[in-house]
Amino acid sequence: MIEIRPVNGIRGEINVPGDKSISHRAAILGALSKEGITVGNFSTGEDCKTTLTCLKALGCEITKSDYKSGEKDLTDLDHLRSDAVGFENKVTIKAPKGLREPKNILDAGNSGTTARLLLGLISGIPNLFAVIDGDESLKGRPMGRVTGPLISMGAKIDGRDFGNRLPLSVRGKKLNGGTHVLQVASAQVKTAILLAGLNGQGPTTAIEPNTTRDHTEIMLEHLGVPISKCGLKTTVYPTSLINGGSWTIPGDFSSAAFWIVAAAITRESELQIKNVNVNPTRTGLLNVLKRMGLIYSIEDETLSGGEKTATIVVKSSSLEGTKVMPEEIPSLIDELPLLAVAATQAEGITEVTGAEELRVKESDRIHAMAVGLKKLGAQIKETKDGWIIKGKTALAGGKTRSYGDHRVAMALAVAGLVATSPLYLEGENCVRISYPGFFETLRKLTQNTKAKERIQS
Ligand code: S3P
């Protein structure tokens, strides 16, 4: 359990870890590359280490180098430094001899992206056999959205609940291409189909119902893989081997988001977050917060690996409620728990609709945030696909829990910064999934968090 004390504000300049979605993709595309993909600022989160561990079991060579340690074989994945920034955590992933059958079950842990993207990758590689499993949370999450289209491409996949739940077995083969209309707006599903299509017999097209994050498309283009994109339609052409590449992964907007909201809702804040990915398919939170009155600027924009990177400057802001529409949801899907926290500090009503996907994330995030914030005194009503939140409320502190979900944990920790008394967060260790250094950065910015042994209720 950790104690979070209220603060007047957060001030300073920070970096956040490398983007999780981009790190997964760089690693997985490295597995199709003989020369290798080298990326700096690889995500320090557990989820991306999980992807590296699975790729190693599939025969990839993975090495890490940084200023301090020099070059190392990444057998001990803990060599990734959780406090590293910039060019540290430089990782090279390659498969000079191609992929081989793993001896053991591939454990995707808590990571939906690892499981779904690996299903796409392995499905298309002739004769490669693997079984993919995950932790209790991941075993409960739907996989049919990925296995359905892959099976329709000819993939041999079977497992629990007729291929809808882990563990799943995959026997790769040369797949048909074809056109696939996605039933859910999910970048993971789109990416799995495109990865499978790289080894297909003809072009493979994914048509999404709404724009989702486009890191896969940007990275494929950056690596010179033939790909075309027209609105919601993306097509890849058979390319079994990928050229190598080297670039630095920008900071994760989803991690920066916690500090953006923390600065906005506390009274005396001014914060600079450097080198953050500002890909517009990810920054929907900024659009929504802007409508609510956020004072911010985006500076020093550059490109890295084809991705927009910038410094985000945020100041304390007086927020007002807003309506978040279903078409906006994919661009802030991972930031919605945090938006719920911001909404408790905004005058008037904030309504989120069309976010039913939140019910099948690492936890049921609609429920987890409604329970957590209600406990702190917020006026929040859970609906089938979102929340109705009435602000502004002076949140009380007290005991609350993470539901084992990293984003819920960090969103509630941010709520603690504006509570009237300390907040005690149970199950805070899950932040390691995406942001192991979260509490250190919080301490640096506020000098006010303190781990407690055990608080008696
Ligand atoms: C991700 C896509 C999103 C997001 C997840 C990472 C990705 O999931 O919630 O944290 O890297 O493609 P869906 O695509 O299933 O919405």
Coordinates of C-alpha atoms and ligand atoms in Angstrom, one line a residue:
M1 CA 0.0 0.0 0.0
I2 CA 1.2 3.5 -0.7
E3 CA 0.2 6.8 0.9
I4 CA -0.4 9.8 -1.4
R5 CA -0.7 13.2 0.2
P6 CA -2.5 16.2 -1.2
V7 CA -0.2 18.8 -2.8
N8 CA -0.5 22.4 -3.9
G9 CA 1.0 21.8 -7.2
I10 CA 3.7 20.0 -9.3
R11 CA 6.5 21.9 -10.9
G12 CA 9.5 20.9 -13.0
E13 CA 10.7 19.2 -16.1
I14 CA 10.4 15.4 -16.7
N15 CA 10.8 12.7 -19.2
V16 CA 8.5 9.7 -19.4
P17 CA 9.4 6.1 -20.5
G18 CA 9.4 5.1 -24.1
D19 CA 6.0 4.5 -25.7
K20 CA 4.6 1.0 -24.9
S21 CA 2.7 0.5 -28.1
I22 CA 5.7 1.6 -30.3
S23 CA 8.1 -0.6 -28.3
H24 CA 5.9 -3.7 -28.7
R25 CA 5.7 -3.1 -32.5
A26 CA 9.5 -2.4 -32.9
A27 CA 10.3 -5.7 -31.1
I28 CA 7.8 -7.7 -33.1
L29 CA 8.9 -6.3 -36.4
G30 CA 12.5 -7.0 -35.4
A31 CA 11.5 -10.6 -35.4
L32 CA 11.0 -10.4 -39.1
S33 CA 14.3 -8.7 -39.7
K34 CA 17.7 -10.4 -40.3
E35 CA 19.7 -7.2 -39.8
G36 CA 17.7 -6.2 -36.7
I37 CA 15.8 -3.2 -35.4
T38 CA 17.5 -1.1 -32.9
V39 CA 15.5 1.3 -30.8
G40 CA 16.6 3.7 -28.0
N41 CA 14.3 4.5 -25.1
F42 CA 12.6 1.1 -25.3
S43 CA 9.6 1.0 -22.8
T44 CA 10.7 0.0 -19.3
G45 CA 7.2 -1.5 -18.6
E46 CA 6.7 -5.1 -17.7
D47 CA 4.4 -5.6 -20.8
C48 CA 7.2 -4.9 -23.2
K49 CA 9.7 -7.1 -21.3
T50 CA 7.1 -9.8 -21.7
T51 CA 7.1 -9.3 -25.5
L52 CA 10.9 -9.5 -25.5
T53 CA 10.8 -12.7 -23.4
C54 CA 8.4 -14.3 -25.8
L55 CA 10.4 -13.3 -28.9
K56 CA 13.6 -14.7 -27.3
A57 CA 11.7 -18.0 -26.8
L58 CA 10.8 -17.8 -30.5
G59 CA 14.5 -17.6 -31.5
C60 CA 15.1 -13.9 -31.6
E61 CA 18.5 -12.4 -30.6
I62 CA 18.0 -9.5 -28.3
T63 CA 20.8 -7.3 -27.1
K64 CA 20.8 -4.2 -25.0
S65 CA 23.3 -1.4 -24.8
D66 CA 23.5 1.9 -23.0
Y67 CA 26.1 4.5 -22.0
K68 CA 26.7 2.8 -18.6
S69 CA 26.6 -1.0 -19.2
G70 CA 27.9 -1.3 -22.8
E71 CA 26.6 -4.2 -24.9
K72 CA 24.8 -7.1 -23.2
D73 CA 22.9 -10.1 -24.2
L74 CA 19.4 -9.5 -22.8
T75 CA 19.0 -12.8 -21.0
D76 CA 18.2 -10.9 -17.9
L77 CA 15.5 -8.6 -19.0
D78 CA 15.8 -6.7 -15.7
H79 CA 18.8 -4.9 -17.2
L80 CA 16.3 -2.4 -18.6
R81 CA 16.5 0.6 -16.3
S82 CA 13.3 1.9 -15.0
D83 CA 14.7 5.4 -14.5
A84 CA 16.5 5.6 -17.9
V85 CA 15.7 8.3 -20.4
G86 CA 16.7 9.1 -24.0
F87 CA 19.2 6.8 -25.6
E88 CA 19.5 4.5 -22.6
N89 CA 17.6 1.3 -22.9
K90 CA 18.7 0.8 -26.4
V91 CA 17.5 -2.6 -27.6
T92 CA 18.3 -4.6 -30.7
I93 CA 15.9 -7.3 -31.8
K94 CA 16.7 -9.6 -34.8
A95 CA 16.1 -13.1 -36.0
P96 CA 19.0 -14.0 -38.3
K97 CA 17.9 -17.6 -38.6
G98 CA 14.2 -16.9 -38.6
L99 CA 11.8 -17.9 -35.9
R100 CA 11.8 -21.4 -34.3
E101 CA 9.3 -23.4 -32.3
P102 CA 9.4 -22.4 -28.6
K103 CA 10.0 -25.2 -26.1
N104 CA 7.5 -23.8 -23.6
I105 CA 4.2 -22.1 -23.6
L106 CA 4.6 -18.4 -24.4
D107 CA 3.5 -16.4 -21.4
A108 CA 2.0 -13.0 -22.4
G109 CA 1.4 -12.1 -18.7
N110 CA -0.9 -9.2 -18.3
S111 CA -0.3 -7.9 -21.9
G112 CA -3.1 -7.9 -24.4
T113 CA -0.9 -6.3 -27.0
T114 CA 1.7 -9.1 -26.6
A115 CA -0.9 -11.9 -27.0
R116 CA -2.8 -10.4 -29.9
L117 CA 0.2 -9.2 -31.9
L118 CA 2.0 -12.5 -31.4
L119 CA -1.1 -14.3 -32.7
G120 CA -0.9 -12.3 -35.9
L121 CA 2.9 -12.8 -36.3
I122 CA 2.9 -16.5 -35.6
S123 CA -0.2 -17.3 -37.7
G124 CA 1.6 -16.3 -40.9
I125 CA 4.9 -18.2 -40.5
P126 CA 4.6 -21.6 -42.1
N127 CA 4.8 -24.5 -39.6
L128 CA 5.7 -22.4 -36.6
F129 CA 3.8 -23.8 -33.6
A130 CA 3.3 -22.1 -30.3
V131 CA 0.8 -21.9 -27.4
I132 CA 0.1 -18.5 -25.9
D133 CA -1.2 -18.0 -22.4
G134 CA -1.5 -15.2 -20.0
D135 CA -2.3 -14.2 -16.4
E136 CA -5.8 -14.4 -14.9
S137 CA -6.8 -11.0 -16.2
L138 CA -5.6 -11.8 -19.7
K139 CA -7.3 -15.2 -19.7
G140 CA -10.6 -13.4 -19.2
R141 CA -10.1 -11.0 -22.1
P142 CA -11.6 -11.6 -25.6
M143 CA -9.3 -13.0 -28.3
G144 CA -12.0 -13.9 -30.8
R145 CA -11.8 -10.4 -32.3
V146 CA -8.2 -11.3 -33.4
T147 CA -8.6 -15.1 -34.0
G148 CA -11.8 -14.6 -36.0
P149 CA -10.2 -12.6 -38.8
L150 CA -7.0 -14.7 -38.7
I151 CA -8.9 -17.9 -39.0
S152 CA -10.8 -16.4 -41.9
M153 CA -7.4 -15.8 -43.5
G154 CA -6.7 -19.6 -43.1
A155 CA -4.9 -19.5 -39.8
K156 CA -4.9 -22.7 -37.7
I157 CA -5.8 -21.5 -34.2
D158 CA -7.7 -23.3 -31.4
G159 CA -8.1 -23.0 -27.7
R160 CA -10.6 -22.2 -24.9
D161 CA -14.0 -21.0 -25.7
F162 CA -13.6 -22.0 -29.4
G163 CA -10.6 -19.8 -29.9
N164 CA -11.9 -16.8 -27.9
R165 CA -9.8 -17.1 -24.7
L166 CA -6.2 -18.0 -23.8
P167 CA -4.5 -20.4 -23.8
L168 CA -4.6 -20.6 -27.6
S169 CA -2.5 -22.8 -29.9
V170 CA -1.3 -21.5 -33.3
R171 CA 0.2 -23.4 -36.2
G172 CA 1.5 -20.9 -38.7
K173 CA 0.9 -21.3 -42.4
K174 CA 0.9 -19.2 -45.6
L175 CA -2.3 -17.2 -45.2
N176 CA -4.7 -15.8 -47.8
G177 CA -4.8 -12.0 -47.8
G178 CA -8.2 -10.6 -48.3
T179 CA -10.2 -7.7 -46.8
H180 CA -11.3 -7.8 -43.2
V181 CA -13.9 -5.5 -41.7
L182 CA -13.1 -5.0 -38.0
Q183 CA -16.0 -5.4 -35.6
V184 CA -14.3 -3.2 -32.9
A185 CA -12.2 -0.2 -33.2
S186 CA -9.0 -1.8 -32.0
A187 CA -5.4 -1.1 -33.1
Q188 CA -4.4 -4.5 -31.7
V189 CA -6.8 -6.3 -34.0
K190 CA -5.8 -4.2 -37.0
T191 CA -2.1 -4.8 -36.2
A192 CA -2.5 -8.6 -35.8
I193 CA -4.2 -8.8 -39.3
L194 CA -1.5 -6.6 -40.9
L195 CA 1.3 -8.7 -39.3
A196 CA -0.3 -11.9 -40.6
G197 CA -0.7 -10.2 -44.0
L198 CA 3.1 -9.5 -44.3
N199 CA 3.5 -13.2 -45.0
G200 CA 0.3 -13.6 -46.9
Q201 CA -0.3 -14.8 -50.5
G202 CA -1.6 -11.5 -51.7
P203 CA -2.6 -8.0 -50.3
T204 CA -4.3 -7.9 -46.9
T205 CA -6.7 -5.1 -46.0
A206 CA -8.0 -4.1 -42.6
I207 CA -11.0 -1.7 -42.5
E208 CA -11.7 -0.2 -39.1
P209 CA -14.9 1.3 -37.8
N210 CA -13.1 4.3 -36.4
T211 CA -9.5 5.6 -36.5
T212 CA -7.3 3.8 -34.0
R213 CA -3.6 4.4 -33.2
D214 CA -1.5 4.1 -36.4
H215 CA 1.9 3.2 -35.0
T216 CA 2.1 0.0 -37.0
E217 CA 1.4 1.8 -40.3
I218 CA 3.9 4.5 -39.5
M219 CA 6.6 2.0 -38.5
L220 CA 6.1 -0.2 -41.6
E221 CA 6.3 2.8 -43.8
H222 CA 9.4 4.0 -42.0
L223 CA 11.0 0.5 -42.6
G224 CA 10.2 0.7 -46.3
V225 CA 7.5 -2.0 -46.2
P226 CA 4.9 -1.5 -49.0
I227 CA 1.7 -0.3 -47.3
S228 CA -1.2 1.9 -48.4
K229 CA -3.7 3.8 -46.3
C230 CA -6.9 5.5 -47.3
G231 CA -9.1 6.7 -44.5
L232 CA -10.1 3.7 -42.4
K233 CA -8.7 1.2 -44.9
T234 CA -5.1 -0.1 -44.6
T235 CA -3.5 -2.5 -47.0
V236 CA -0.1 -4.4 -46.7
Y237 CA 1.5 -6.4 -49.4
P238 CA 3.5 -9.6 -48.9
T239 CA 7.0 -8.9 -47.5
S240 CA 8.3 -11.8 -45.5
L241 CA 11.6 -10.0 -44.5
I242 CA 11.9 -6.5 -43.2
N243 CA 15.0 -4.2 -43.5
G244 CA 16.7 -3.2 -40.3
G245 CA 16.3 0.3 -38.8
S246 CA 17.4 2.4 -35.9
W247 CA 15.7 5.2 -34.1
T248 CA 14.7 6.5 -30.7
I249 CA 11.2 5.8 -29.4
P250 CA 9.5 8.9 -28.1
G251 CA 8.0 9.1 -24.6
D252 CA 4.6 7.5 -24.0
F253 CA 1.7 10.0 -24.2
S254 CA -0.3 7.6 -22.0
S255 CA 2.3 8.0 -19.2
A256 CA 2.6 11.8 -19.8
A257 CA -1.1 12.0 -19.4
F258 CA -1.0 11.4 -15.6
W259 CA 1.2 14.4 -15.2
I260 CA -0.9 16.5 -17.6
V261 CA -4.0 15.9 -15.5
A262 CA -2.0 16.2 -12.2
A263 CA -0.7 19.6 -13.2
A264 CA -4.1 20.8 -14.5
I265 CA -6.1 20.0 -11.4
T266 CA -3.6 21.2 -8.7
R267 CA -3.4 24.9 -8.0
E268 CA 0.2 26.0 -8.4
S269 CA 1.5 23.8 -11.2
E270 CA 3.7 24.3 -14.2
L271 CA 5.2 21.3 -15.8
Q272 CA 7.3 20.5 -18.9
I273 CA 7.2 17.0 -20.3
K274 CA 9.9 16.4 -22.8
N275 CA 10.2 14.1 -25.9
V276 CA 6.6 12.9 -25.8
N277 CA 4.9 11.2 -28.7
V278 CA 2.1 13.5 -29.9
N279 CA 0.7 11.3 -32.7
P280 CA -2.8 12.6 -33.1
T281 CA -4.3 9.1 -32.9
R282 CA -3.1 9.1 -29.3
T283 CA -3.7 12.6 -28.0
G284 CA -7.5 12.7 -27.8
L285 CA -7.1 13.5 -24.1
L286 CA -5.6 16.9 -25.0
N287 CA -8.5 17.7 -27.3
V288 CA -11.0 16.9 -24.6
L289 CA -9.1 18.7 -21.9
K290 CA -8.7 21.7 -24.2
R291 CA -12.5 21.9 -24.4
M292 CA -12.6 21.7 -20.6
G293 CA -10.2 24.7 -20.3
L294 CA -6.7 23.2 -20.1
I295 CA -3.9 25.7 -20.4
Y296 CA -1.1 24.0 -22.4
S297 CA 1.3 24.3 -25.3
I298 CA 3.1 21.9 -27.6
E299 CA 6.7 22.9 -28.4
D300 CA 9.8 21.8 -30.2
E301 CA 8.0 19.3 -32.5
T302 CA 10.3 16.8 -34.3
L303 CA 10.0 13.4 -35.9
S304 CA 11.5 10.1 -34.7
G305 CA 11.0 6.9 -36.5
G306 CA 8.2 8.7 -38.4
E307 CA 6.4 9.6 -35.1
K308 CA 5.7 13.2 -33.9
T309 CA 7.6 14.0 -30.8
A310 CA 7.3 17.3 -28.7
T311 CA 7.6 19.0 -25.3
I312 CA 4.2 19.4 -23.6
V313 CA 3.9 22.4 -21.2
V314 CA 0.9 22.4 -18.9
K315 CA -0.3 24.8 -16.2
S316 CA -2.9 24.7 -13.5
S317 CA -6.3 25.1 -15.2
S318 CA -9.9 25.8 -14.2
L319 CA -11.8 23.0 -15.9
E320 CA -15.5 22.7 -17.0
G321 CA -17.4 19.6 -17.8
T322 CA -17.8 18.3 -21.4
K323 CA -19.4 15.5 -23.4
V324 CA -17.0 12.9 -24.8
M325 CA -18.4 11.3 -27.9
P326 CA -18.1 7.7 -29.1
E327 CA -16.0 8.7 -32.1
E328 CA -13.4 10.3 -29.9
I329 CA -12.9 7.2 -27.7
P330 CA -10.1 5.3 -29.5
S331 CA -7.9 8.4 -29.4
L332 CA -8.0 8.4 -25.5
I333 CA -9.0 4.9 -24.7
D334 CA -6.2 4.4 -22.1
E335 CA -6.6 7.9 -20.7
L336 CA -10.4 7.6 -19.8
P337 CA -9.8 6.5 -16.2
L338 CA -7.7 9.6 -15.8
L339 CA -10.3 11.8 -17.5
A340 CA -12.8 10.6 -14.9
V341 CA -10.5 12.0 -12.3
A342 CA -10.2 15.3 -14.1
A343 CA -14.0 15.4 -14.4
T344 CA -14.4 15.3 -10.7
Q345 CA -12.4 18.6 -10.6
A346 CA -14.4 20.3 -13.4
E347 CA -17.4 22.5 -12.9
G348 CA -20.6 20.9 -14.2
I349 CA -21.3 17.6 -15.8
T350 CA -18.9 15.4 -17.8
E351 CA -20.4 12.6 -19.8
V352 CA -18.5 9.8 -21.4
T353 CA -20.4 7.5 -23.9
G354 CA -19.4 4.8 -26.3
A355 CA -16.5 3.5 -24.1
E356 CA -17.8 -0.1 -23.5
E357 CA -14.3 -1.3 -24.5
L358 CA -13.1 -0.2 -21.1
R359 CA -15.0 -3.2 -19.6
V360 CA -12.6 -5.6 -21.3
K361 CA -9.3 -4.0 -20.4
E362 CA -6.9 -5.2 -17.7
S363 CA -9.9 -4.6 -15.4
D364 CA -13.4 -3.4 -15.9
R365 CA -12.2 0.2 -15.9
I366 CA -15.7 1.7 -16.0
H367 CA -16.6 -0.1 -12.8
A368 CA -13.2 0.2 -11.1
M369 CA -13.1 4.0 -11.5
A370 CA -16.7 4.4 -10.5
V371 CA -16.1 2.5 -7.2
G372 CA -12.8 4.1 -6.5
L373 CA -13.9 7.7 -7.1
K374 CA -17.2 7.2 -5.3
K375 CA -15.3 6.0 -2.3
L376 CA -13.4 9.3 -2.3
G377 CA -16.7 11.2 -2.4
A378 CA -17.0 11.9 -6.1
Q379 CA -20.4 12.2 -7.7
I380 CA -20.0 9.5 -10.4
K381 CA -22.6 7.3 -12.0
E382 CA -21.6 4.2 -13.9
T383 CA -23.4 3.7 -17.2
K384 CA -23.2 0.7 -19.6
D385 CA -20.6 2.5 -21.8
G386 CA -19.1 5.2 -19.6
W387 CA -19.8 7.6 -16.7
I388 CA -21.8 10.7 -15.8
I389 CA -19.7 12.8 -13.4
K390 CA -20.8 15.9 -11.6
G391 CA -18.1 18.3 -10.3
K392 CA -16.4 20.0 -8.8
T393 CA -16.0 17.8 -5.7
A394 CA -13.5 18.2 -2.9
L395 CA -12.4 14.6 -2.8
A396 CA -11.8 13.0 0.6
G397 CA -8.8 10.7 1.1
G398 CA -9.1 7.2 2.5
K399 CA -8.4 3.7 1.4
T400 CA -8.9 2.7 -2.3
R401 CA -7.6 -0.1 -4.5
S402 CA -6.1 -0.6 -8.0
Y403 CA -8.0 -3.8 -9.1
G404 CA -4.5 -4.9 -10.2
D405 CA -4.8 -2.5 -13.1
H406 CA -1.9 -0.1 -13.8
R407 CA -3.9 2.7 -15.3
V408 CA -6.5 2.6 -12.5
A409 CA -3.7 2.7 -9.9
M410 CA -2.1 5.8 -11.4
A411 CA -5.4 7.6 -12.1
L412 CA -6.4 7.1 -8.4
A413 CA -2.9 8.3 -7.3
V414 CA -3.5 11.5 -9.3
A415 CA -6.9 11.9 -7.5
G416 CA -5.0 11.7 -4.2
L417 CA -3.1 14.8 -5.1
V418 CA -6.3 16.9 -4.8
A419 CA -7.9 15.0 -1.9
T420 CA -8.4 16.8 1.5
S421 CA -6.5 14.1 3.4
P422 CA -4.1 11.3 2.5
L423 CA -5.1 8.5 0.1
Y424 CA -4.0 5.0 0.7
L425 CA -3.8 3.0 -2.5
E426 CA -3.7 -0.8 -2.3
G427 CA -2.1 -2.9 -5.0
E428 CA 0.1 -0.1 -6.4
N429 CA 2.8 -2.4 -7.7
C430 CA 0.9 -3.0 -10.9
V431 CA 2.2 0.3 -12.2
R432 CA 5.3 -1.7 -13.3
I433 CA 3.2 -2.9 -16.2
S434 CA 3.6 0.3 -18.1
Y435 CA 5.4 2.8 -15.8
P436 CA 7.7 1.3 -13.1
G437 CA 9.2 4.7 -12.2
F438 CA 5.7 6.4 -11.7
F439 CA 6.0 6.8 -7.9
E440 CA 9.6 7.9 -8.1
T441 CA 8.6 10.7 -10.5
L442 CA 5.7 11.5 -8.3
R443 CA 8.0 11.8 -5.3
K444 CA 10.4 13.9 -7.4
L445 CA 7.6 16.2 -8.4
T446 CA 5.9 16.5 -5.0
Q447 CA 8.4 15.1 -2.5
N448 CA 5.4 13.9 -0.6
T449 CA 4.7 10.2 -1.1
K450 CA 5.6 7.6 1.4
A451 CA 5.3 3.9 1.3
K452 CA 3.4 2.5 4.4
E453 CA 3.8 -1.0 5.8
R454 CA 0.2 -1.9 6.2
I455 CA -2.7 0.4 7.2
Q456 CA -5.4 -1.3 9.4
S457 CA -8.9 -0.5 8.3
Ligands
S3P1 C1 -2.9 -0.8 -27.9 C2 -4.2 -0.6 -28.3 C3 -5.3 -0.3 -27.4 C4 -4.8 0.1 -26.1 C5 -3.7 -0.7 -25.5 C6 -2.5 -0.7 -26.5 C7 -1.9 -1.1 -28.9 O1 -6.1 -1.5 -27.3 O2 -5.9 0.1 -25.2 O3 -3.3 -0.3 -24.3 O4 -0.7 -1.0 -28.6 O5 -2.3 -1.4 -30.1 P1 -7.2 -1.8 -28.4 O6 -6.5 -1.7 -29.7 O7 -7.6 -3.2 -28.2 O8 -8.3 -0.8 -28.2

